[in-house]
Amino acid sequence: MTAFALRFLVLSSSFWFLVLRAQQPYLQERPDFIKPCSLKDSENNACLSELIENMFQHWQNGVPGLRGVGALDPFRVGKLRIAQRVPPNLDVQVALRNLTTYGLSQAKILNSTSIFKSGHYATGFHVQLSKITLKCNYKLRGHVLVLNLNSAGVLNSEIDNLEFYLGMKMKPIQSQDLTFMNVTAIKTDVKRVDKVRINLTNLFGGNRELEDSANQLFNENWRVLYDVLRPVLTQTFDTVLLDRFSKIFQYVPAKYLYQGFD
Ligand SMILES: *[C@@H]1O[C@H](CO)[C@@H](O)[C@H](O)[C@H]1NC(C)=O
Ligand SMILES: *[C@@H]1O[C@H](CO)[C@@H](O)[C@H](O)[C@H]1NC(C)=O
Ligand SMILES: *[C@@H]1O[C@H](CO)[C@@H](O)[C@H](O)[C@H]1NC(C)=O
Ligand SMILES: *[C@@H]1O[C@H](CO)[C@@H](O)[C@H](O)[C@H]1NC(C)=O
């Protein structure tokens, strides 16, 4: 009796495992704000620009029915570590926690291109974000410009007019009689930043005078700091975007987004 029950349990659980594996959930109906675009080679595909803009705006709180993709606005990252050594201006180890970013849903897509090459679609977008604000807890050790620091507190930042190019490679794959795009690579390249303001609290154990002058120094030299941090920031951003876009494209059938797919 017990042996039978056990065997039944084992059989039925592996049965459910198979069922669950086969049925990767996908978006059952195309939302009205999504209109399929042509992916034919083009220099400026206004349809693609609108598509991406609409996805950013309408799915700013996440994609209905899709787990593992959180809100875009505010966009949260639990933990981020940056270690960067670029003498003489910077040699730091930074740990950021509870990073919250506002403004991403307001992305404007200035133009977009698409080409088909050796089995891949490559699409590119020029993205403009007029204002991004960012808040997190920070822990920092090392030296920045002329200052030696070892502190923990709150970091606030504002970025004005960020423009970047986003290149994305994707390949059609079949799943459950439908075509989905497998996003295989994402690469961004910042083309323009007008201003970055930074404010870190508690830089010198609560001494406000020193803290204010340190923040002033950072703000006067933001471009120097931005230039040395740029590679690591870009790499982090690419990883975050790739994760998000792959999950969304695994969930949204290609035919909702692009013409000519089943
Ligand atoms: C993380 O940030 C959010 C929004 O700023 C806040 O509500 C939450 O309490 C924070 N959590 C921690 C652990 O600091
Ligand atoms: C897209 O817009 C950017 C920024 O305005 C510009 O530099 C780029 O040349 C444009 N590309 C196309 C294909 O129109
Ligand atoms: C999707 O692309 C990734 C990266 O190239 C690859 O590792 C993965 O096997 C692909 N998935 C499918 C289902 O083809
Ligand atoms: C930095 O933030 C603190 C606390 O929010 C504030 O009191 C201070 O005025 C800010 N400093 C600058 C330079 O914006």
PDB file of C-alpha atoms and ligand atoms in Angstrom:
ATOM      1  CA  MET A   1       0.000   0.000   0.000  1.00  0.00           C
ATOM      2  CA  THR A   2       2.688   2.453   1.019  1.00  0.00           C
ATOM      3  CA  ALA A   3       4.914   1.275  -1.841  1.00  0.00           C
ATOM      4  CA  PHE A   4       2.077   1.760  -4.282  1.00  0.00           C
ATOM      5  CA  ALA A   5       1.328   5.240  -2.990  1.00  0.00           C
ATOM      6  CA  LEU A   6       4.987   6.123  -3.211  1.00  0.00           C
ATOM      7  CA  ARG A   7       5.309   4.845  -6.780  1.00  0.00           C
ATOM      8  CA  PHE A   8       2.174   6.758  -7.728  1.00  0.00           C
ATOM      9  CA  LEU A   9       3.574   9.899  -6.190  1.00  0.00           C
ATOM     10  CA  VAL A  10       6.878   9.559  -8.028  1.00  0.00           C
ATOM     11  CA  LEU A  11       5.157   8.874 -11.364  1.00  0.00           C
ATOM     12  CA  SER A  12       2.697  11.699 -11.035  1.00  0.00           C
ATOM     13  CA  SER A  13       5.303  14.225 -10.008  1.00  0.00           C
ATOM     14  CA  SER A  14       7.487  13.433 -13.020  1.00  0.00           C
ATOM     15  CA  PHE A  15       4.370  13.674 -15.174  1.00  0.00           C
ATOM     16  CA  TRP A  16       3.697  17.170 -13.873  1.00  0.00           C
ATOM     17  CA  PHE A  17       7.309  18.082 -14.374  1.00  0.00           C
ATOM     18  CA  LEU A  18       6.997  17.228 -18.084  1.00  0.00           C
ATOM     19  CA  VAL A  19       3.746  19.137 -18.478  1.00  0.00           C
ATOM     20  CA  LEU A  20       5.171  22.217 -16.804  1.00  0.00           C
ATOM     21  CA  ARG A  21       8.310  22.116 -18.925  1.00  0.00           C
ATOM     22  CA  ALA A  22       6.391  21.832 -22.184  1.00  0.00           C
ATOM     23  CA  GLN A  23       4.107  24.745 -21.452  1.00  0.00           C
ATOM     24  CA  GLN A  24       6.340  27.764 -21.324  1.00  0.00           C
ATOM     25  CA  PRO A  25       3.826  30.532 -20.790  1.00  0.00           C
ATOM     26  CA  TYR A  26       3.509  33.152 -23.509  1.00  0.00           C
ATOM     27  CA  LEU A  27       1.399  36.221 -24.093  1.00  0.00           C
ATOM     28  CA  GLN A  28      -1.915  34.895 -25.418  1.00  0.00           C
ATOM     29  CA  GLU A  29      -3.219  38.023 -27.086  1.00  0.00           C
ATOM     30  CA  ARG A  30      -1.611  40.959 -28.822  1.00  0.00           C
ATOM     31  CA  PRO A  31      -2.268  44.187 -26.883  1.00  0.00           C
ATOM     32  CA  ASP A  32      -3.697  47.073 -28.947  1.00  0.00           C
ATOM     33  CA  PHE A  33      -0.651  49.287 -28.407  1.00  0.00           C
ATOM     34  CA  ILE A  34       1.540  46.783 -30.243  1.00  0.00           C
ATOM     35  CA  LYS A  35       1.377  46.894 -34.057  1.00  0.00           C
ATOM     36  CA  PRO A  36       3.577  44.431 -35.968  1.00  0.00           C
ATOM     37  CA  CYS A  37       6.352  46.174 -37.912  1.00  0.00           C
ATOM     38  CA  SER A  38       8.233  45.151 -41.000  1.00  0.00           C
ATOM     39  CA  LEU A  39      11.797  44.016 -40.257  1.00  0.00           C
ATOM     40  CA  LYS A  40      12.920  44.620 -43.859  1.00  0.00           C
ATOM     41  CA  ASP A  41      16.299  46.282 -44.126  1.00  0.00           C
ATOM     42  CA  SER A  42      15.759  49.962 -43.478  1.00  0.00           C
ATOM     43  CA  GLU A  43      17.641  53.083 -42.509  1.00  0.00           C
ATOM     44  CA  ASN A  44      14.912  54.611 -40.440  1.00  0.00           C
ATOM     45  CA  ASN A  45      11.991  52.456 -39.421  1.00  0.00           C
ATOM     46  CA  ALA A  46       9.483  54.718 -37.667  1.00  0.00           C
ATOM     47  CA  CYS A  47       7.251  51.732 -36.879  1.00  0.00           C
ATOM     48  CA  LEU A  48      10.014  50.030 -34.856  1.00  0.00           C
ATOM     49  CA  SER A  49      10.696  53.237 -32.918  1.00  0.00           C
ATOM     50  CA  GLU A  50       7.051  53.551 -31.969  1.00  0.00           C
ATOM     51  CA  LEU A  51       6.852  49.869 -31.030  1.00  0.00           C
ATOM     52  CA  ILE A  52       9.737  50.102 -28.563  1.00  0.00           C
ATOM     53  CA  GLU A  53       8.487  53.406 -27.122  1.00  0.00           C
ATOM     54  CA  ASN A  54       5.048  51.902 -26.564  1.00  0.00           C
ATOM     55  CA  MET A  55       6.472  48.810 -24.882  1.00  0.00           C
ATOM     56  CA  PHE A  56       8.505  51.014 -22.500  1.00  0.00           C
ATOM     57  CA  GLN A  57       5.472  53.127 -21.617  1.00  0.00           C
ATOM     58  CA  HIS A  58       2.700  50.542 -21.418  1.00  0.00           C
ATOM     59  CA  TRP A  59       4.782  47.921 -19.630  1.00  0.00           C
ATOM     60  CA  GLN A  60       6.423  50.321 -17.186  1.00  0.00           C
ATOM     61  CA  ASN A  61       4.905  48.373 -14.283  1.00  0.00           C
ATOM     62  CA  GLY A  62       6.038  45.045 -15.720  1.00  0.00           C
ATOM     63  CA  VAL A  63       4.604  42.746 -18.369  1.00  0.00           C
ATOM     64  CA  PRO A  64       1.228  41.281 -17.386  1.00  0.00           C
ATOM     65  CA  GLY A  65       1.548  37.527 -16.815  1.00  0.00           C
ATOM     66  CA  LEU A  66       5.337  37.465 -17.037  1.00  0.00           C
ATOM     67  CA  ARG A  67       7.207  36.688 -13.861  1.00  0.00           C
ATOM     68  CA  GLY A  68      10.830  37.635 -13.414  1.00  0.00           C
ATOM     69  CA  VAL A  69      10.523  40.960 -15.201  1.00  0.00           C
ATOM     70  CA  GLY A  70       9.866  43.729 -12.707  1.00  0.00           C
ATOM     71  CA  ALA A  71       8.748  47.304 -13.233  1.00  0.00           C
ATOM     72  CA  LEU A  72      10.721  49.556 -15.548  1.00  0.00           C
ATOM     73  CA  ASP A  73       9.692  52.707 -13.744  1.00  0.00           C
ATOM     74  CA  PRO A  74      10.904  52.717 -11.075  1.00  0.00           C
ATOM     75  CA  PHE A  75      13.522  50.198 -12.096  1.00  0.00           C
ATOM     76  CA  ARG A  76      15.092  48.366  -9.160  1.00  0.00           C
ATOM     77  CA  VAL A  77      18.378  46.531  -8.855  1.00  0.00           C
ATOM     78  CA  GLY A  78      19.052  44.851  -5.526  1.00  0.00           C
ATOM     79  CA  LYS A  79      22.835  44.827  -5.524  1.00  0.00           C
ATOM     80  CA  LEU A  80      25.617  46.180  -7.659  1.00  0.00           C
ATOM     81  CA  ARG A  81      29.375  46.067  -7.168  1.00  0.00           C
ATOM     82  CA  ILE A  82      31.851  48.248  -8.971  1.00  0.00           C
ATOM     83  CA  ALA A  83      35.608  47.966  -8.581  1.00  0.00           C
ATOM     84  CA  GLN A  84      37.552  50.349 -10.744  1.00  0.00           C
ATOM     85  CA  ARG A  85      41.168  51.368 -10.702  1.00  0.00           C
ATOM     86  CA  VAL A  86      42.133  54.133 -13.107  1.00  0.00           C
ATOM     87  CA  PRO A  87      45.080  56.120 -11.721  1.00  0.00           C
ATOM     88  CA  PRO A  88      45.389  58.898 -10.815  1.00  0.00           C
ATOM     89  CA  ASN A  89      41.731  59.916 -10.451  1.00  0.00           C
ATOM     90  CA  LEU A  90      40.039  56.806  -9.232  1.00  0.00           C
ATOM     91  CA  ASP A  91      40.740  53.640  -7.307  1.00  0.00           C
ATOM     92  CA  VAL A  92      37.570  52.483  -5.601  1.00  0.00           C
ATOM     93  CA  GLN A  93      35.454  49.627  -4.495  1.00  0.00           C
ATOM     94  CA  VAL A  94      31.809  50.504  -4.416  1.00  0.00           C
ATOM     95  CA  ALA A  95      28.831  48.433  -3.302  1.00  0.00           C
ATOM     96  CA  LEU A  96      25.386  49.734  -4.131  1.00  0.00           C
ATOM     97  CA  ARG A  97      22.232  48.334  -2.632  1.00  0.00           C
ATOM     98  CA  ASN A  98      18.567  48.859  -3.305  1.00  0.00           C
ATOM     99  CA  LEU A  99      19.160  50.873  -6.441  1.00  0.00           C
ATOM    100  CA  THR A 100      16.004  52.628  -7.639  1.00  0.00           C
ATOM    101  CA  THR A 101      15.912  54.446 -10.977  1.00  0.00           C
ATOM    102  CA  TYR A 102      13.116  56.699 -12.203  1.00  0.00           C
ATOM    103  CA  GLY A 103      12.478  57.932 -15.737  1.00  0.00           C
ATOM    104  CA  LEU A 104      13.208  54.962 -18.007  1.00  0.00           C
ATOM    105  CA  SER A 105       9.599  54.629 -19.178  1.00  0.00           C
ATOM    106  CA  GLN A 106       9.875  58.095 -20.739  1.00  0.00           C
ATOM    107  CA  ALA A 107      12.444  56.908 -23.273  1.00  0.00           C
ATOM    108  CA  LYS A 108      12.117  58.523 -26.700  1.00  0.00           C
ATOM    109  CA  ILE A 109      13.322  56.497 -29.649  1.00  0.00           C
ATOM    110  CA  LEU A 110      14.808  59.016 -32.084  1.00  0.00           C
ATOM    111  CA  ASN A 111      15.239  56.559 -34.948  1.00  0.00           C
ATOM    112  CA  SER A 112      15.847  52.908 -35.648  1.00  0.00           C
ATOM    113  CA  THR A 113      17.478  50.697 -38.220  1.00  0.00           C
ATOM    114  CA  SER A 114      17.158  47.028 -39.070  1.00  0.00           C
ATOM    115  CA  ILE A 115      19.162  44.633 -41.198  1.00  0.00           C
ATOM    116  CA  PHE A 116      19.098  40.903 -41.798  1.00  0.00           C
ATOM    117  CA  LYS A 117      22.494  39.229 -41.888  1.00  0.00           C
ATOM    118  CA  SER A 118      23.564  35.564 -41.710  1.00  0.00           C
ATOM    119  CA  GLY A 119      20.457  34.276 -39.963  1.00  0.00           C
ATOM    120  CA  HIS A 120      20.239  37.162 -37.483  1.00  0.00           C
ATOM    121  CA  TYR A 121      18.193  40.305 -37.349  1.00  0.00           C
ATOM    122  CA  ALA A 122      20.201  43.266 -36.139  1.00  0.00           C
ATOM    123  CA  THR A 123      18.199  46.252 -34.988  1.00  0.00           C
ATOM    124  CA  GLY A 124      19.554  49.508 -33.669  1.00  0.00           C
ATOM    125  CA  PHE A 125      17.891  52.376 -31.826  1.00  0.00           C
ATOM    126  CA  HIS A 126      18.902  55.859 -30.813  1.00  0.00           C
ATOM    127  CA  VAL A 127      17.371  56.335 -27.375  1.00  0.00           C
ATOM    128  CA  GLN A 128      16.943  59.622 -25.551  1.00  0.00           C
ATOM    129  CA  LEU A 129      16.162  59.986 -21.856  1.00  0.00           C
ATOM    130  CA  SER A 130      15.611  63.595 -20.846  1.00  0.00           C
ATOM    131  CA  LYS A 131      15.867  62.998 -17.113  1.00  0.00           C
ATOM    132  CA  ILE A 132      16.814  60.030 -14.956  1.00  0.00           C
ATOM    133  CA  THR A 133      16.975  60.078 -11.193  1.00  0.00           C
ATOM    134  CA  LEU A 134      18.611  57.416  -9.145  1.00  0.00           C
ATOM    135  CA  LYS A 135      18.773  56.605  -5.464  1.00  0.00           C
ATOM    136  CA  CYS A 136      20.568  53.860  -3.546  1.00  0.00           C
ATOM    137  CA  ASN A 137      22.493  52.949  -0.440  1.00  0.00           C
ATOM    138  CA  TYR A 138      26.218  53.043  -1.042  1.00  0.00           C
ATOM    139  CA  LYS A 139      29.384  51.764   0.560  1.00  0.00           C
ATOM    140  CA  LEU A 140      32.632  53.114  -0.780  1.00  0.00           C
ATOM    141  CA  ARG A 141      36.318  52.615  -0.126  1.00  0.00           C
ATOM    142  CA  GLY A 142      39.320  53.987  -1.934  1.00  0.00           C
ATOM    143  CA  HIS A 143      40.193  57.278  -3.497  1.00  0.00           C
ATOM    144  CA  VAL A 144      38.225  59.554  -5.778  1.00  0.00           C
ATOM    145  CA  LEU A 145      40.055  62.533  -7.311  1.00  0.00           C
ATOM    146  CA  VAL A 146      42.098  63.901  -4.387  1.00  0.00           C
ATOM    147  CA  LEU A 147      39.999  62.360  -1.604  1.00  0.00           C
ATOM    148  CA  ASN A 148      40.520  59.226   0.419  1.00  0.00           C
ATOM    149  CA  LEU A 149      37.170  57.805   1.375  1.00  0.00           C
ATOM    150  CA  ASN A 150      35.741  55.052   3.495  1.00  0.00           C
ATOM    151  CA  SER A 151      32.066  55.624   4.063  1.00  0.00           C
ATOM    152  CA  ALA A 152      28.522  54.381   3.747  1.00  0.00           C
ATOM    153  CA  GLY A 153      25.333  56.354   3.239  1.00  0.00           C
ATOM    154  CA  VAL A 154      22.799  57.341   0.610  1.00  0.00           C
ATOM    155  CA  LEU A 155      23.647  58.240  -2.953  1.00  0.00           C
ATOM    156  CA  ASN A 156      21.327  60.448  -5.012  1.00  0.00           C
ATOM    157  CA  SER A 157      21.973  61.241  -8.627  1.00  0.00           C
ATOM    158  CA  GLU A 158      20.314  63.028 -11.526  1.00  0.00           C
ATOM    159  CA  ILE A 159      21.243  62.644 -15.158  1.00  0.00           C
ATOM    160  CA  ASP A 160      20.162  65.197 -17.781  1.00  0.00           C
ATOM    161  CA  ASN A 161      19.598  64.294 -21.392  1.00  0.00           C
ATOM    162  CA  LEU A 162      21.215  60.920 -21.883  1.00  0.00           C
ATOM    163  CA  GLU A 163      21.383  59.706 -25.458  1.00  0.00           C
ATOM    164  CA  PHE A 164      22.634  56.277 -26.392  1.00  0.00           C
ATOM    165  CA  TYR A 165      22.670  53.820 -29.248  1.00  0.00           C
ATOM    166  CA  LEU A 166      21.266  50.384 -28.498  1.00  0.00           C
ATOM    167  CA  GLY A 167      22.184  47.535 -30.825  1.00  0.00           C
ATOM    168  CA  MET A 168      20.304  44.251 -30.492  1.00  0.00           C
ATOM    169  CA  LYS A 169      20.840  40.932 -32.273  1.00  0.00           C
ATOM    170  CA  MET A 170      18.080  38.377 -32.436  1.00  0.00           C
ATOM    171  CA  LYS A 171      17.351  35.090 -34.135  1.00  0.00           C
ATOM    172  CA  PRO A 172      13.954  33.480 -34.810  1.00  0.00           C
ATOM    173  CA  ILE A 173      13.359  30.170 -33.015  1.00  0.00           C
ATOM    174  CA  GLN A 174      10.333  27.843 -32.942  1.00  0.00           C
ATOM    175  CA  SER A 175       8.540  26.924 -29.749  1.00  0.00           C
ATOM    176  CA  GLN A 176       5.036  25.480 -29.319  1.00  0.00           C
ATOM    177  CA  ASP A 177       4.232  26.073 -33.032  1.00  0.00           C
ATOM    178  CA  LEU A 178       5.068  29.732 -32.684  1.00  0.00           C
ATOM    179  CA  THR A 179       8.082  31.821 -33.579  1.00  0.00           C
ATOM    180  CA  PHE A 180       9.871  33.765 -30.872  1.00  0.00           C
ATOM    181  CA  MET A 181      12.928  35.966 -31.122  1.00  0.00           C
ATOM    182  CA  ASN A 182      15.953  34.761 -29.221  1.00  0.00           C
ATOM    183  CA  VAL A 183      17.835  37.909 -28.231  1.00  0.00           C
ATOM    184  CA  THR A 184      21.488  36.904 -28.438  1.00  0.00           C
ATOM    185  CA  ALA A 185      23.308  40.176 -27.830  1.00  0.00           C
ATOM    186  CA  ILE A 186      22.744  43.743 -26.708  1.00  0.00           C
ATOM    187  CA  LYS A 187      25.325  46.480 -26.865  1.00  0.00           C
ATOM    188  CA  THR A 188      24.879  50.104 -25.905  1.00  0.00           C
ATOM    189  CA  ASP A 189      27.040  53.093 -26.669  1.00  0.00           C
ATOM    190  CA  VAL A 190      26.458  56.418 -24.928  1.00  0.00           C
ATOM    191  CA  LYS A 191      26.463  59.254 -27.455  1.00  0.00           C
ATOM    192  CA  ARG A 192      25.670  62.202 -25.236  1.00  0.00           C
ATOM    193  CA  VAL A 193      25.214  63.169 -21.578  1.00  0.00           C
ATOM    194  CA  ASP A 194      24.562  66.803 -20.701  1.00  0.00           C
ATOM    195  CA  LYS A 195      24.971  66.719 -16.944  1.00  0.00           C
ATOM    196  CA  VAL A 196      25.304  64.343 -14.002  1.00  0.00           C
ATOM    197  CA  ARG A 197      24.642  65.566 -10.474  1.00  0.00           C
ATOM    198  CA  ILE A 198      25.779  63.422  -7.553  1.00  0.00           C
ATOM    199  CA  ASN A 199      25.136  63.698  -3.850  1.00  0.00           C
ATOM    200  CA  LEU A 200      26.522  61.252  -1.304  1.00  0.00           C
ATOM    201  CA  THR A 201      25.580  61.552   2.344  1.00  0.00           C
ATOM    202  CA  ASN A 202      27.765  60.710   5.319  1.00  0.00           C
ATOM    203  CA  LEU A 203      31.069  60.964   3.472  1.00  0.00           C
ATOM    204  CA  PHE A 204      33.069  62.038   6.526  1.00  0.00           C
ATOM    205  CA  GLY A 205      31.224  60.597   9.500  1.00  0.00           C
ATOM    206  CA  GLY A 206      28.573  63.294   9.454  1.00  0.00           C
ATOM    207  CA  ASN A 207      30.813  66.338   9.023  1.00  0.00           C
ATOM    208  CA  ARG A 208      28.549  68.394   6.760  1.00  0.00           C
ATOM    209  CA  GLU A 209      31.124  70.966   5.770  1.00  0.00           C
ATOM    210  CA  LEU A 210      33.557  68.364   4.418  1.00  0.00           C
ATOM    211  CA  GLU A 211      30.685  66.434   2.875  1.00  0.00           C
ATOM    212  CA  ASP A 212      29.406  69.479   0.977  1.00  0.00           C
ATOM    213  CA  SER A 213      32.818  70.356  -0.390  1.00  0.00           C
ATOM    214  CA  ALA A 214      33.432  66.736  -1.459  1.00  0.00           C
ATOM    215  CA  ASN A 215      30.098  66.656  -3.281  1.00  0.00           C
ATOM    216  CA  GLN A 216      30.934  69.972  -4.877  1.00  0.00           C
ATOM    217  CA  LEU A 217      34.239  68.531  -6.072  1.00  0.00           C
ATOM    218  CA  PHE A 218      32.470  65.488  -7.575  1.00  0.00           C
ATOM    219  CA  ASN A 219      29.927  67.671  -9.338  1.00  0.00           C
ATOM    220  CA  GLU A 220      32.503  70.020 -10.782  1.00  0.00           C
ATOM    221  CA  ASN A 221      34.421  67.018 -12.102  1.00  0.00           C
ATOM    222  CA  TRP A 222      31.519  64.782 -13.056  1.00  0.00           C
ATOM    223  CA  ARG A 223      32.760  64.273 -16.595  1.00  0.00           C
ATOM    224  CA  VAL A 224      36.173  63.026 -15.415  1.00  0.00           C
ATOM    225  CA  LEU A 225      34.452  60.521 -13.107  1.00  0.00           C
ATOM    226  CA  TYR A 226      31.922  59.560 -15.752  1.00  0.00           C
ATOM    227  CA  ASP A 227      34.673  58.861 -18.290  1.00  0.00           C
ATOM    228  CA  VAL A 228      36.539  56.468 -16.001  1.00  0.00           C
ATOM    229  CA  LEU A 229      33.380  54.715 -14.855  1.00  0.00           C
ATOM    230  CA  ARG A 230      31.848  54.526 -18.316  1.00  0.00           C
ATOM    231  CA  PRO A 231      33.128  51.056 -19.369  1.00  0.00           C
ATOM    232  CA  VAL A 232      31.926  49.327 -16.209  1.00  0.00           C
ATOM    233  CA  LEU A 233      28.609  51.189 -16.220  1.00  0.00           C
ATOM    234  CA  THR A 234      28.001  50.334 -19.873  1.00  0.00           C
ATOM    235  CA  GLN A 235      28.773  46.672 -19.279  1.00  0.00           C
ATOM    236  CA  THR A 236      26.376  46.534 -16.328  1.00  0.00           C
ATOM    237  CA  PHE A 237      23.672  48.293 -18.300  1.00  0.00           C
ATOM    238  CA  ASP A 238      24.075  45.853 -21.235  1.00  0.00           C
ATOM    239  CA  THR A 239      23.729  42.847 -18.932  1.00  0.00           C
ATOM    240  CA  VAL A 240      20.591  44.256 -17.308  1.00  0.00           C
ATOM    241  CA  LEU A 241      19.042  45.084 -20.695  1.00  0.00           C
ATOM    242  CA  LEU A 242      19.887  41.694 -22.204  1.00  0.00           C
ATOM    243  CA  ASP A 243      18.220  39.918 -19.304  1.00  0.00           C
ATOM    244  CA  ARG A 244      15.095  42.038 -19.606  1.00  0.00           C
ATOM    245  CA  PHE A 245      14.762  41.964 -23.396  1.00  0.00           C
ATOM    246  CA  SER A 246      15.409  38.193 -23.652  1.00  0.00           C
ATOM    247  CA  LYS A 247      12.734  37.448 -21.090  1.00  0.00           C
ATOM    248  CA  ILE A 248      10.190  39.700 -22.785  1.00  0.00           C
ATOM    249  CA  PHE A 249      10.934  38.309 -26.263  1.00  0.00           C
ATOM    250  CA  GLN A 250      10.672  34.729 -24.988  1.00  0.00           C
ATOM    251  CA  TYR A 251       7.207  35.613 -23.761  1.00  0.00           C
ATOM    252  CA  VAL A 252       5.833  37.746 -26.603  1.00  0.00           C
ATOM    253  CA  PRO A 253       5.375  35.803 -29.872  1.00  0.00           C
ATOM    254  CA  ALA A 254       7.359  37.350 -32.755  1.00  0.00           C
ATOM    255  CA  LYS A 255       4.211  37.758 -34.884  1.00  0.00           C
ATOM    256  CA  TYR A 256       2.816  40.353 -32.463  1.00  0.00           C
ATOM    257  CA  LEU A 257       5.912  42.493 -32.972  1.00  0.00           C
ATOM    258  CA  TYR A 258       7.038  41.819 -36.524  1.00  0.00           C
ATOM    259  CA  GLN A 259       5.316  41.006 -39.805  1.00  0.00           C
ATOM    260  CA  GLY A 260       5.854  37.698 -41.564  1.00  0.00           C
ATOM    261  CA  PHE A 261       6.146  35.272 -38.621  1.00  0.00           C
ATOM    262  CA  ASP A 262       3.840  32.416 -37.557  1.00  0.00           C
TER     263      ASP A 262
HETATM  264  C1  LIG B   1      14.563  50.240  -0.953  1.00  0.00           C
HETATM  265  O1  LIG B   1      14.072  51.401  -1.596  1.00  0.00           O
HETATM  266  C2  LIG B   1      12.674  51.544  -1.574  1.00  0.00           C
HETATM  267  C3  LIG B   1      12.306  52.767  -2.401  1.00  0.00           C
HETATM  268  O2  LIG B   1      13.189  53.841  -2.203  1.00  0.00           O
HETATM  269  C4  LIG B   1      12.202  51.640  -0.128  1.00  0.00           C
HETATM  270  O3  LIG B   1      10.791  51.701  -0.101  1.00  0.00           O
HETATM  271  C5  LIG B   1      12.685  50.407   0.642  1.00  0.00           C
HETATM  272  O4  LIG B   1      12.353  50.533   2.007  1.00  0.00           O
HETATM  273  C6  LIG B   1      14.199  50.253   0.527  1.00  0.00           C
HETATM  274  N1  LIG B   1      14.653  49.011   1.161  1.00  0.00           N
HETATM  275  C7  LIG B   1      15.764  48.951   1.888  1.00  0.00           C
HETATM  276  C8  LIG B   1      16.118  47.606   2.452  1.00  0.00           C
HETATM  277  O5  LIG B   1      16.465  49.941   2.112  1.00  0.00           O
HETATM  278  C1  LIG B   2      19.601  58.748 -35.438  1.00  0.00           C
HETATM  279  O1  LIG B   2      19.647  59.857 -34.541  1.00  0.00           O
HETATM  280  C2  LIG B   2      20.939  60.158 -34.055  1.00  0.00           C
HETATM  281  C3  LIG B   2      20.792  61.265 -33.018  1.00  0.00           C
HETATM  282  O2  LIG B   2      20.016  62.328 -33.482  1.00  0.00           O
HETATM  283  C4  LIG B   2      21.843  60.539 -35.224  1.00  0.00           C
HETATM  284  O3  LIG B   2      23.138  60.820 -34.747  1.00  0.00           O
HETATM  285  C5  LIG B   2      21.881  59.375 -36.207  1.00  0.00           C
HETATM  286  O4  LIG B   2      22.653  59.706 -37.328  1.00  0.00           O
HETATM  287  C6  LIG B   2      20.475  58.993 -36.650  1.00  0.00           C
HETATM  288  N1  LIG B   2      20.545  57.787 -37.470  1.00  0.00           N
HETATM  289  C7  LIG B   2      19.725  57.578 -38.514  1.00  0.00           C
HETATM  290  C8  LIG B   2      19.885  56.267 -39.226  1.00  0.00           C
HETATM  291  O5  LIG B   2      18.892  58.388 -38.893  1.00  0.00           O
HETATM  292  C1  LIG B   3      19.384  31.654 -27.589  1.00  0.00           C
HETATM  293  O1  LIG B   3      20.631  32.303 -27.704  1.00  0.00           O
HETATM  294  C2  LIG B   3      21.539  31.997 -26.669  1.00  0.00           C
HETATM  295  C3  LIG B   3      22.760  32.892 -26.824  1.00  0.00           C
HETATM  296  O2  LIG B   3      23.289  32.841 -28.131  1.00  0.00           O
HETATM  297  C4  LIG B   3      21.876  30.520 -26.769  1.00  0.00           C
HETATM  298  O3  LIG B   3      22.775  30.182 -25.741  1.00  0.00           O
HETATM  299  C5  LIG B   3      20.597  29.711 -26.610  1.00  0.00           C
HETATM  300  O4  LIG B   3      20.857  28.355 -26.789  1.00  0.00           O
HETATM  301  C6  LIG B   3      19.549  30.144 -27.640  1.00  0.00           C
HETATM  302  N1  LIG B   3      18.284  29.478 -27.345  1.00  0.00           N
HETATM  303  C7  LIG B   3      17.637  28.745 -28.220  1.00  0.00           C
HETATM  304  C8  LIG B   3      16.370  28.127 -27.731  1.00  0.00           C
HETATM  305  O5  LIG B   3      18.029  28.588 -29.363  1.00  0.00           O
HETATM  306  C1  LIG B   4      22.700  66.441  -0.632  1.00  0.00           C
HETATM  307  O1  LIG B   4      21.640  65.770   0.020  1.00  0.00           O
HETATM  308  C2  LIG B   4      21.423  66.231   1.352  1.00  0.00           C
HETATM  309  C3  LIG B   4      20.393  65.309   1.990  1.00  0.00           C
HETATM  310  O2  LIG B   4      19.363  64.973   1.104  1.00  0.00           O
HETATM  311  C4  LIG B   4      20.974  67.704   1.295  1.00  0.00           C
HETATM  312  O3  LIG B   4      20.735  68.180   2.579  1.00  0.00           O
HETATM  313  C5  LIG B   4      22.084  68.520   0.605  1.00  0.00           C
HETATM  314  O4  LIG B   4      21.690  69.856   0.460  1.00  0.00           O
HETATM  315  C6  LIG B   4      22.430  67.952  -0.746  1.00  0.00           C
HETATM  316  N1  LIG B   4      23.608  68.621  -1.285  1.00  0.00           N
HETATM  317  C7  LIG B   4      23.686  69.053  -2.546  1.00  0.00           C
HETATM  318  C8  LIG B   4      24.984  69.696  -2.946  1.00  0.00           C
HETATM  319  O5  LIG B   4      22.751  68.959  -3.353  1.00  0.00           O
END
